[in-house]
Amino acid sequence: MSDWNDKIIAEFRANGGQVGGHFAGQPLLLLHTVGAKSGLPRVNPVMYQQVDGGYAVFASKAGAPTSPDWYHNLLAHPRVQAEIGTETVELVARVATDDERDRIWSAQKAAYPFFADYERKTTRRIPVVVLEPVR
């Protein structure tokens, strides 16, 4: 894990889910996945959007040409945990359907215009993943 992620994770946990800097005032969760290849536990800070029945996260990787590793981890191992504020919840990940994805993605770009910048920087369709509580 990068030093940058480590600092955000430590700040998140020390401040009840709140961080400063780039993520100040933005909805952030700590996504716990299992490595697709390694099988090792991973934690990544990611922005989210509350949606009916759960949370949406965005595999933008700041507009890089490839999706982030955590996205591939979710595809391989969809059962995950997320730290949201001071709570940890058990979730199941699924890739949003086309219409659902477009609606959620449009809302995210409207609320946080830098996501539109990410979209312009890449030729790939940025995946939207819905995290739903384990039932």
Tab-separated table of C-alpha atoms in Angstrom:
chain	number	residue	atom	x	y	z
A	1	MET	CA	0.000	0.000	0.000
A	2	SER	CA	1.212	3.505	-0.723
A	3	ASP	CA	2.284	5.981	1.932
A	4	TRP	CA	-0.449	8.305	0.583
A	5	ASN	CA	-3.159	5.695	1.242
A	6	ASP	CA	-1.648	4.805	4.626
A	7	LYS	CA	-1.862	8.453	5.742
A	8	ILE	CA	-5.479	8.803	4.612
A	9	ILE	CA	-6.454	5.543	6.329
A	10	ALA	CA	-4.776	6.593	9.584
A	11	GLU	CA	-6.422	10.034	9.473
A	12	PHE	CA	-9.830	8.483	8.671
A	13	ARG	CA	-9.611	6.126	11.640
A	14	ALA	CA	-8.274	8.773	14.016
A	15	ASN	CA	-11.068	11.221	13.166
A	16	GLY	CA	-14.211	9.092	12.976
A	17	GLY	CA	-14.192	8.889	9.192
A	18	GLN	CA	-13.245	12.492	8.479
A	19	VAL	CA	-10.124	13.546	6.589
A	20	GLY	CA	-8.618	16.770	5.325
A	21	GLY	CA	-6.730	17.611	2.160
A	22	HIS	CA	-8.084	16.441	-1.187
A	23	PHE	CA	-10.922	14.454	0.443
A	24	ALA	CA	-12.012	17.125	2.983
A	25	GLY	CA	-15.803	17.215	3.234
A	26	GLN	CA	-16.260	14.448	0.690
A	27	PRO	CA	-17.912	11.084	1.384
A	28	LEU	CA	-15.090	8.626	1.894
A	29	LEU	CA	-15.083	4.996	2.975
A	30	LEU	CA	-12.356	2.459	3.565
A	31	LEU	CA	-12.963	-0.481	1.260
A	32	HIS	CA	-11.656	-3.848	2.497
A	33	THR	CA	-11.092	-6.351	-0.308
A	34	VAL	CA	-9.210	-9.592	-0.843
A	35	GLY	CA	-6.469	-9.480	-3.477
A	36	ALA	CA	-7.593	-11.127	-6.710
A	37	LYS	CA	-4.192	-12.755	-7.255
A	38	SER	CA	-2.553	-12.665	-3.826
A	39	GLY	CA	-5.543	-13.533	-1.648
A	40	LEU	CA	-4.223	-10.997	0.870
A	41	PRO	CA	-6.415	-8.404	2.607
A	42	ARG	CA	-6.344	-4.904	1.087
A	43	VAL	CA	-7.741	-1.559	2.253
A	44	ASN	CA	-8.347	1.414	-0.031
A	45	PRO	CA	-9.885	4.804	0.679
A	46	VAL	CA	-12.518	5.546	-1.974
A	47	MET	CA	-15.201	8.152	-2.456
A	48	TYR	CA	-18.753	6.878	-2.429
A	49	GLN	CA	-22.292	7.922	-3.167
A	50	GLN	CA	-25.246	6.689	-1.135
A	51	VAL	CA	-27.726	4.928	-3.414
A	52	ASP	CA	-30.946	3.045	-2.755
A	53	GLY	CA	-29.987	-0.023	-0.785
A	54	GLY	CA	-26.292	0.717	-0.413
A	55	TYR	CA	-23.334	2.656	-1.714
A	56	ALA	CA	-21.779	3.258	-5.118
A	57	VAL	CA	-18.012	3.475	-5.636
A	58	PHE	CA	-16.189	4.505	-8.776
A	59	ALA	CA	-13.252	2.704	-10.392
A	60	SER	CA	-11.915	5.953	-11.865
A	61	LYS	CA	-8.246	5.720	-10.846
A	62	ALA	CA	-8.176	9.474	-11.582
A	63	GLY	CA	-8.704	8.777	-15.291
A	64	ALA	CA	-5.869	6.291	-15.737
A	65	PRO	CA	-6.136	3.920	-18.701
A	66	THR	CA	-6.706	0.920	-16.389
A	67	SER	CA	-9.075	0.271	-13.508
A	68	PRO	CA	-7.706	0.281	-9.955
A	69	ASP	CA	-6.603	-2.988	-8.388
A	70	TRP	CA	-9.463	-2.848	-5.891
A	71	TYR	CA	-11.936	-3.137	-8.795
A	72	HIS	CA	-10.349	-6.408	-9.943
A	73	ASN	CA	-10.370	-7.600	-6.331
A	74	LEU	CA	-14.142	-6.949	-6.137
A	75	LEU	CA	-14.756	-8.912	-9.320
A	76	ALA	CA	-12.830	-11.885	-7.948
A	77	HIS	CA	-14.137	-11.635	-4.369
A	78	PRO	CA	-17.388	-9.614	-4.227
A	79	ARG	CA	-17.963	-10.010	-0.494
A	80	VAL	CA	-16.283	-7.017	1.169
A	81	GLN	CA	-16.287	-4.799	4.223
A	82	ALA	CA	-16.362	-1.028	4.356
A	83	GLU	CA	-15.545	1.355	7.153
A	84	ILE	CA	-18.027	4.216	6.912
A	85	GLY	CA	-17.556	6.787	9.635
A	86	THR	CA	-16.977	4.719	12.769
A	87	GLU	CA	-18.931	1.651	11.591
A	88	THR	CA	-17.758	-1.378	9.653
A	89	VAL	CA	-20.376	-3.007	7.428
A	90	GLU	CA	-20.479	-6.283	5.502
A	91	LEU	CA	-21.312	-5.766	1.827
A	92	VAL	CA	-21.568	-7.557	-1.489
A	93	ALA	CA	-20.256	-5.810	-4.602
A	94	ARG	CA	-21.812	-5.880	-8.055
A	95	VAL	CA	-21.121	-3.874	-11.178
A	96	ALA	CA	-23.978	-1.456	-11.858
A	97	THR	CA	-26.238	-2.213	-14.827
A	98	ASP	CA	-25.958	0.201	-17.774
A	99	ASP	CA	-28.956	2.413	-16.921
A	100	GLU	CA	-28.160	2.326	-13.217
A	101	ARG	CA	-24.519	3.150	-13.928
A	102	ASP	CA	-25.405	6.120	-16.130
A	103	ARG	CA	-27.756	7.578	-13.507
A	104	ILE	CA	-25.277	7.158	-10.637
A	105	TRP	CA	-22.292	8.340	-12.701
A	106	SER	CA	-24.143	11.467	-13.876
A	107	ALA	CA	-25.016	12.355	-10.285
A	108	GLN	CA	-21.393	11.847	-9.210
A	109	LYS	CA	-20.075	14.115	-11.975
A	110	ALA	CA	-22.635	16.791	-11.093
A	111	ALA	CA	-21.712	16.694	-7.397
A	112	TYR	CA	-17.940	16.347	-7.963
A	113	PRO	CA	-16.921	17.780	-11.368
A	114	PHE	CA	-13.415	16.333	-11.149
A	115	PHE	CA	-15.011	12.954	-11.953
A	116	ALA	CA	-15.950	14.420	-15.352
A	117	ASP	CA	-12.257	15.331	-15.729
A	118	TYR	CA	-11.339	11.708	-15.015
A	119	GLU	CA	-13.783	10.581	-17.702
A	120	ARG	CA	-12.226	12.954	-20.252
A	121	LYS	CA	-8.720	11.678	-19.455
A	122	THR	CA	-9.456	8.053	-20.388
A	123	THR	CA	-10.949	6.080	-23.244
A	124	ARG	CA	-12.356	3.394	-20.956
A	125	ARG	CA	-15.861	3.438	-19.500
A	126	ILE	CA	-15.281	3.997	-15.790
A	127	PRO	CA	-17.008	1.221	-13.844
A	128	VAL	CA	-19.514	1.992	-11.122
A	129	VAL	CA	-19.808	-0.659	-8.413
A	130	VAL	CA	-22.761	-0.931	-6.075
A	131	LEU	CA	-22.059	-2.210	-2.569
A	132	GLU	CA	-25.139	-3.704	-0.937
A	133	PRO	CA	-25.528	-4.992	2.634
A	134	VAL	CA	-25.157	-8.729	3.096
A	135	ARG	CA	-28.646	-10.151	3.617
